[in-house]
Amino acid sequence: MTTIKEVAKLAGVSVATVSRALNNSGYVSEEARKKVESAVKELNFYPNEVARSLYQKKSKLIGLLLPDIANPFFPLIAKGVEDGVNQRGYSLLLGNVEDDLEKEKDYLKIFAQNNIAGVISAVQGDIKDLQNMPFVLLDRVESDQNFSVHSDDYTGGMMAAEAIVSRDPKEIVIMVGPKEVPSSAVRLAGNQKVLKDHQLDYQIFQTSSFKLELAEQTAEQFFDTYPNVDSVIASNDVYAMAVMKEALKRGHRIPEDVQIIGYDDMPFSRMMYPGLATIAQPAYEIGYRGAKLLCDILEKGFVEVSRIQLPVTLKIRESVRKKDEHE
């Protein structure tokens, strides 16, 4: 591996001059700079980013914390974050927390040890361990949290309930996301507002996790608890699909016997049949806008808008019944 000393030797300048040229710090004559650039190119030299970050007291690394990379929603967020930070000259260090507090703490230590510039997080943990490290929260955001990007979950909850209400529901069950996830409560509030306005009875089935590996087990428990359900407002697309699968296993027709609406609009929601009706939230844009927000904080020191809420849309597909008027 080429060292900075070899670059200095080939360029015929001091190591300090090479360092100043690479870091754009201090005076370097135009002649010396050209010699350094030529030597770097000839030797195919790549600066040690960790050493550079220690020298400059900042790095070009961004830390990203995700709750569960197996959930298809979060890779889309990660893609948006990656594209956003790459466009601004940063690289990404990913931490897959898997709803494990100890793993989260370990990743935060790794981030600190790598002298990262800032953190983007979609988990509900405590990032105070990073002291004054700039950070942006994504998706799972408390109502008073600045430096955040999330979708309009209250409106999304209302849209999901309205889609069910207009399609002759008889026994409605809301499959609510985990209590510790802020967006779950907000979506539920939107659901309840619409159902109460229409004076419709409903039941609530509380899930303990959004984890992919628990979806089928949860769907079995759901139908064991509510065997006569005919309308389901699911917490996300993964669990909605698990409910659809379990309904079919039990001999129910979709949507005639059981109609289901999800949340997220993952790609497979429209590729399957029956297609899953759902609330589309812009996962990629959440990540991309979060990356832009953090980079603006790092580079400008201020932002005009610190809390960004993105709109959601209703996607009607075959998993819900038709209604008389035009959709």
Protein backbone atom coordinates (compact mmCIF):
# COMPACT_ATOMS: atom_id res chain seq x y z
CA MET A 1 0.00 0.00 0.00
CA THR A 2 1.44 3.35 -1.04
CA THR A 3 2.33 5.75 1.77
CA ILE A 4 2.39 9.53 1.92
CA LYS A 5 6.20 9.34 2.31
CA GLU A 6 6.47 7.62 -1.08
CA VAL A 7 4.31 10.33 -2.65
CA ALA A 8 6.56 13.02 -1.13
CA LYS A 9 9.71 11.27 -2.37
CA LEU A 10 8.42 10.94 -5.93
CA ALA A 11 7.16 14.53 -5.98
CA GLY A 12 10.42 15.84 -4.51
CA VAL A 13 8.65 17.72 -1.70
CA SER A 14 8.23 17.26 2.03
CA VAL A 15 5.57 15.09 3.67
CA ALA A 16 4.11 18.28 5.17
CA THR A 17 3.69 19.77 1.71
CA VAL A 18 1.88 16.64 0.49
CA SER A 19 -0.38 16.76 3.54
CA ARG A 20 -1.23 20.43 2.96
CA ALA A 21 -1.94 19.78 -0.72
CA LEU A 22 -4.21 16.81 -0.02
CA ASN A 23 -6.09 18.55 2.78
CA ASN A 24 -6.25 21.98 1.15
CA SER A 25 -4.79 23.48 4.31
CA GLY A 26 -1.97 25.99 4.31
CA TYR A 27 0.07 27.40 1.45
CA VAL A 28 1.30 25.16 -1.35
CA SER A 29 2.85 26.62 -4.49
CA GLU A 30 1.18 25.79 -7.79
CA GLU A 31 4.33 23.97 -8.96
CA ALA A 32 4.47 21.83 -5.82
CA ARG A 33 0.75 21.07 -6.02
CA LYS A 34 1.11 19.82 -9.59
CA LYS A 35 4.05 17.60 -8.57
CA VAL A 36 1.97 16.13 -5.72
CA GLU A 37 -1.05 15.52 -7.95
CA SER A 38 1.17 13.82 -10.54
CA ALA A 39 2.79 11.59 -7.91
CA VAL A 40 -0.60 10.69 -6.39
CA LYS A 41 -1.89 9.69 -9.80
CA GLU A 42 1.22 7.69 -10.74
CA LEU A 43 1.31 5.81 -7.44
CA ASN A 44 -2.48 5.39 -7.31
CA PHE A 45 -2.40 6.81 -3.79
CA TYR A 46 -5.53 6.94 -1.61
CA PRO A 47 -5.32 9.00 1.59
CA ASN A 48 -6.07 7.27 4.88
CA GLU A 49 -9.49 8.73 5.64
CA VAL A 50 -9.33 7.84 9.35
CA ALA A 51 -5.98 9.60 9.73
CA ARG A 52 -7.26 12.54 7.73
CA SER A 53 -10.37 12.80 9.90
CA LEU A 54 -8.27 12.83 13.05
CA TYR A 55 -6.08 15.57 11.60
CA GLN A 56 -8.99 17.69 10.44
CA LYS A 57 -11.18 16.76 13.44
CA LYS A 58 -13.93 15.77 11.02
CA SER A 59 -14.48 13.01 8.49
CA LYS A 60 -16.40 12.28 5.31
CA LEU A 61 -18.25 9.40 6.94
CA ILE A 62 -21.95 9.42 7.85
CA GLY A 63 -23.39 6.82 10.23
CA LEU A 64 -26.81 5.31 9.43
CA LEU A 65 -28.82 3.36 12.01
CA LEU A 66 -31.70 1.18 10.78
CA PRO A 67 -34.11 -0.91 12.89
CA ASP A 68 -34.14 -4.00 10.64
CA ILE A 69 -32.57 -4.26 7.18
CA ALA A 70 -34.73 -7.34 6.47
CA ASN A 71 -37.83 -5.13 6.39
CA PRO A 72 -38.10 -4.03 2.71
CA PHE A 73 -39.00 -0.48 3.73
CA PHE A 74 -35.60 0.28 5.23
CA PRO A 75 -33.32 -0.71 2.31
CA LEU A 76 -35.22 1.89 0.27
CA ILE A 77 -34.52 4.48 2.94
CA ALA A 78 -30.87 3.39 3.00
CA LYS A 79 -30.64 3.77 -0.79
CA GLY A 80 -31.96 7.31 -0.54
CA VAL A 81 -29.50 8.16 2.24
CA GLU A 82 -26.59 6.62 0.33
CA ASP A 83 -27.37 8.52 -2.87
CA GLY A 84 -27.80 11.75 -0.93
CA VAL A 85 -24.56 11.59 1.03
CA ASN A 86 -22.53 10.31 -1.96
CA GLN A 87 -23.61 13.31 -4.02
CA ARG A 88 -22.18 15.55 -1.30
CA GLY A 89 -18.86 13.68 -1.11
CA TYR A 90 -19.58 11.55 1.97
CA SER A 91 -19.55 7.79 2.47
CA LEU A 92 -21.95 5.70 4.54
CA LEU A 93 -21.35 3.45 7.55
CA LEU A 94 -24.42 1.25 8.17
CA GLY A 95 -25.59 -0.10 11.52
CA ASN A 96 -28.40 -2.70 11.46
CA VAL A 97 -29.76 -2.52 15.00
CA GLU A 98 -32.48 -5.23 14.77
CA ASP A 99 -34.39 -3.68 17.69
CA ASP A 100 -31.50 -4.56 20.01
CA LEU A 101 -30.45 -1.79 22.39
CA GLU A 102 -27.01 -3.30 22.97
CA LYS A 103 -26.34 -3.50 19.22
CA GLU A 104 -27.38 0.12 18.93
CA LYS A 105 -24.92 1.15 21.64
CA ASP A 106 -22.17 -0.88 19.96
CA TYR A 107 -22.79 0.84 16.63
CA LEU A 108 -22.75 4.25 18.26
CA LYS A 109 -19.34 3.41 19.76
CA ILE A 110 -18.10 2.32 16.33
CA PHE A 111 -19.38 5.56 14.84
CA ALA A 112 -17.60 7.59 17.49
CA GLN A 113 -14.37 5.60 17.06
CA ASN A 114 -14.45 6.33 13.33
CA ASN A 115 -14.86 10.05 13.99
CA ILE A 116 -17.98 10.22 11.82
CA ALA A 117 -19.30 13.61 10.76
CA GLY A 118 -22.93 12.94 11.73
CA VAL A 119 -25.65 10.34 12.25
CA ILE A 120 -28.88 9.56 10.41
CA SER A 121 -31.14 7.28 12.44
CA ALA A 122 -34.46 5.50 11.96
CA VAL A 123 -34.46 3.93 15.43
CA GLN A 124 -35.92 5.21 18.68
CA GLY A 125 -32.76 4.90 20.75
CA ASP A 126 -30.84 7.51 22.68
CA ILE A 127 -28.00 9.02 20.66
CA LYS A 128 -26.85 11.33 23.46
CA ASP A 129 -23.79 9.09 23.72
CA LEU A 130 -22.48 10.93 20.67
CA GLN A 131 -22.49 14.16 22.67
CA ASN A 132 -22.79 17.05 20.21
CA MET A 133 -22.71 14.92 17.07
CA PRO A 134 -25.07 16.33 14.40
CA PHE A 135 -27.94 13.96 13.69
CA VAL A 136 -31.18 13.61 11.74
CA LEU A 137 -34.04 11.26 12.58
CA LEU A 138 -36.04 9.46 9.89
CA ASP A 139 -39.54 7.95 9.79
CA ARG A 140 -40.02 7.12 13.49
CA VAL A 141 -40.15 10.67 14.78
CA GLU A 142 -41.62 12.17 17.94
CA SER A 143 -43.92 15.16 17.48
CA ASP A 144 -41.43 17.65 18.94
CA GLN A 145 -38.29 16.33 17.22
CA ASN A 146 -36.36 18.81 15.09
CA PHE A 147 -33.89 17.74 12.37
CA SER A 148 -36.16 15.00 11.12
CA VAL A 149 -37.83 13.67 7.97
CA HIS A 150 -41.01 11.62 8.06
CA SER A 151 -44.24 11.07 6.17
CA ASP A 152 -47.71 12.30 7.12
CA ASP A 153 -48.79 9.27 9.14
CA TYR A 154 -51.94 10.87 10.54
CA THR A 155 -53.30 11.55 7.07
CA GLY A 156 -52.13 8.09 6.01
CA GLY A 157 -54.07 6.54 8.86
CA MET A 158 -57.18 8.46 7.85
CA MET A 159 -56.80 7.44 4.20
CA ALA A 160 -56.52 3.75 5.13
CA ALA A 161 -59.63 3.90 7.29
CA GLU A 162 -61.61 5.85 4.69
CA ALA A 163 -60.75 3.24 2.05
CA ILE A 164 -62.21 0.53 4.29
CA VAL A 165 -65.23 2.56 5.42
CA SER A 166 -66.36 3.13 1.83
CA ARG A 167 -66.31 -0.61 1.05
CA ASP A 168 -69.05 -2.12 3.20
CA PRO A 169 -67.06 -3.28 6.26
CA LYS A 170 -68.79 -5.50 8.82
CA GLU A 171 -66.13 -6.39 11.39
CA ILE A 172 -63.09 -4.06 11.32
CA VAL A 173 -59.82 -4.85 13.06
CA ILE A 174 -56.88 -2.45 13.17
CA MET A 175 -53.53 -4.21 13.34
CA VAL A 176 -51.49 -1.62 15.24
CA GLY A 177 -47.70 -1.39 15.04
CA PRO A 178 -45.44 -1.67 18.11
CA LYS A 179 -46.22 0.76 20.93
CA GLU A 180 -42.64 2.07 21.06
CA VAL A 181 -42.78 3.20 17.42
CA PRO A 182 -44.14 6.80 17.34
CA SER A 183 -45.65 6.48 13.86
CA SER A 184 -47.81 3.55 15.02
CA ALA A 185 -49.73 5.74 17.45
CA VAL A 186 -50.11 8.52 14.88
CA ARG A 187 -51.50 6.16 12.23
CA LEU A 188 -53.87 4.66 14.80
CA ALA A 189 -55.15 8.12 15.71
CA GLY A 190 -55.90 8.77 12.03
CA ASN A 191 -57.71 5.42 11.75
CA GLN A 192 -59.79 6.09 14.85
CA LYS A 193 -60.76 9.60 13.80
CA VAL A 194 -62.41 8.32 10.61
CA LEU A 195 -64.04 5.25 12.19
CA LYS A 196 -65.47 7.30 15.04
CA ASP A 197 -66.75 9.98 12.66
CA HIS A 198 -68.63 7.22 10.81
CA GLN A 199 -69.77 5.70 14.12
CA LEU A 200 -68.32 2.32 13.21
CA ASP A 201 -67.24 -0.28 15.75
CA TYR A 202 -63.73 -1.68 15.49
CA GLN A 203 -61.25 -3.86 17.37
CA ILE A 204 -57.53 -3.34 17.92
CA PHE A 205 -54.91 -6.05 17.56
CA GLN A 206 -51.60 -4.94 19.07
CA THR A 207 -48.42 -6.24 17.43
CA SER A 208 -45.14 -6.34 19.32
CA SER A 209 -42.78 -5.92 16.38
CA PHE A 210 -42.39 -5.03 12.70
CA LYS A 211 -39.85 -7.85 12.24
CA LEU A 212 -40.23 -9.88 9.07
CA GLU A 213 -39.65 -13.24 10.76
CA LEU A 214 -42.58 -12.68 13.14
CA ALA A 215 -45.13 -11.72 10.47
CA GLU A 216 -46.60 -15.18 9.73
CA GLN A 217 -46.82 -16.12 13.39
CA THR A 218 -48.53 -12.82 14.11
CA ALA A 219 -51.04 -13.40 11.29
CA GLU A 220 -51.97 -16.78 12.76
CA GLN A 221 -52.53 -15.19 16.16
CA PHE A 222 -54.55 -12.45 14.50
CA PHE A 223 -57.08 -14.86 12.95
CA ASP A 224 -57.19 -17.01 16.09
CA THR A 225 -58.21 -13.87 17.98
CA TYR A 226 -60.59 -12.46 15.34
CA PRO A 227 -61.86 -15.38 13.23
CA ASN A 228 -64.80 -13.38 11.85
CA VAL A 229 -62.87 -10.30 10.76
CA ASP A 230 -63.83 -9.06 7.31
CA SER A 231 -61.85 -5.79 7.09
CA VAL A 232 -58.21 -5.37 8.16
CA ILE A 233 -56.21 -2.15 8.47
CA ALA A 234 -52.67 -3.48 8.73
CA SER A 235 -49.64 -1.79 10.28
CA ASN A 236 -47.40 -2.25 7.24
CA ASP A 237 -47.23 -4.13 3.94
CA VAL A 238 -45.25 -7.07 5.32
CA TYR A 239 -47.87 -7.82 7.96
CA ALA A 240 -50.71 -7.15 5.52
CA MET A 241 -49.24 -9.77 3.17
CA ALA A 242 -48.93 -12.23 6.04
CA VAL A 243 -52.60 -11.64 6.87
CA MET A 244 -53.54 -12.23 3.22
CA LYS A 245 -51.61 -15.48 3.15
CA GLU A 246 -53.19 -16.72 6.37
CA ALA A 247 -56.66 -15.72 5.16
CA LEU A 248 -56.20 -17.77 1.99
CA LYS A 249 -54.87 -20.73 4.00
CA ARG A 250 -58.06 -20.64 6.05
CA GLY A 251 -60.24 -20.67 2.96
CA HIS A 252 -61.22 -17.00 2.88
CA ARG A 253 -61.63 -15.17 -0.41
CA ILE A 254 -59.88 -11.83 -0.89
CA PRO A 255 -61.47 -9.32 -0.97
CA GLU A 256 -64.98 -10.87 -0.86
CA ASP A 257 -64.59 -12.43 2.60
CA VAL A 258 -61.65 -10.42 3.95
CA GLN A 259 -60.44 -7.10 2.60
CA ILE A 260 -57.03 -5.78 3.62
CA ILE A 261 -55.13 -2.52 3.33
CA GLY A 262 -51.45 -2.16 4.19
CA TYR A 263 -49.01 0.70 4.69
CA ASP A 264 -45.73 1.58 2.86
CA ASP A 265 -46.32 0.50 -0.77
CA MET A 266 -43.31 -1.75 -1.11
CA PRO A 267 -42.59 -2.93 -4.69
CA PHE A 268 -43.96 -6.43 -4.09
CA SER A 269 -47.33 -4.93 -3.05
CA ARG A 270 -48.18 -4.24 -6.68
CA MET A 271 -46.37 -7.28 -8.13
CA MET A 272 -48.42 -9.90 -6.25
CA TYR A 273 -51.98 -10.97 -7.00
CA PRO A 274 -54.34 -9.96 -5.56
CA GLY A 275 -52.44 -6.69 -5.46
CA LEU A 276 -52.24 -5.13 -2.01
CA ALA A 277 -54.10 -1.88 -1.45
CA THR A 278 -51.88 0.32 0.67
CA ILE A 279 -50.78 3.77 1.76
CA ALA A 280 -47.68 4.77 -0.18
CA GLN A 281 -45.04 6.64 1.72
CA PRO A 282 -41.89 7.83 -0.10
CA ALA A 283 -39.20 5.69 1.54
CA TYR A 284 -36.42 6.65 -0.88
CA GLU A 285 -37.24 10.35 -0.59
CA ILE A 286 -37.30 10.15 3.21
CA GLY A 287 -33.73 8.84 3.11
CA TYR A 288 -32.58 11.26 0.42
CA ARG A 289 -34.06 14.32 2.13
CA GLY A 290 -32.61 13.17 5.46
CA ALA A 291 -29.15 12.99 3.87
CA LYS A 292 -29.53 16.46 2.37
CA LEU A 293 -30.69 17.86 5.71
CA LEU A 294 -27.69 16.43 7.59
CA CYS A 295 -25.20 17.56 4.95
CA ASP A 296 -26.66 21.07 5.06
CA ILE A 297 -26.23 21.09 8.85
CA LEU A 298 -22.63 19.92 8.52
CA GLU A 299 -21.64 22.29 5.73
CA LYS A 300 -23.76 25.39 6.39
CA GLY A 301 -24.27 25.22 10.15
CA PHE A 302 -27.97 26.02 9.77
CA VAL A 303 -31.05 24.96 7.83
CA GLU A 304 -34.17 26.90 6.93
CA VAL A 305 -36.49 23.93 7.62
CA SER A 306 -35.45 21.48 10.31
CA ARG A 307 -38.55 19.25 10.32
CA ILE A 308 -39.72 17.85 6.98
CA GLN A 309 -43.05 16.06 6.53
CA LEU A 310 -43.70 14.33 3.20
CA PRO A 311 -47.13 13.49 1.76
CA VAL A 312 -48.60 10.00 1.42
CA THR A 313 -50.95 8.62 -1.23
CA LEU A 314 -53.65 5.95 -1.37
CA LYS A 315 -53.05 3.00 -3.71
CA ILE A 316 -56.20 0.98 -4.39
CA ARG A 317 -55.62 -2.59 -5.59
CA GLU A 318 -57.44 -5.93 -5.58
CA SER A 319 -57.17 -6.65 -1.85
CA VAL A 320 -60.11 -4.32 -1.12
CA ARG A 321 -63.65 -4.49 -2.48
CA LYS A 322 -64.92 -2.24 -5.22
CA LYS A 323 -67.23 0.62 -4.37
CA ASP A 324 -70.01 2.05 -6.48
CA GLU A 325 -68.59 5.48 -7.24
CA HIS A 326 -65.47 6.03 -9.33
CA GLU A 327 -62.20 5.62 -7.35
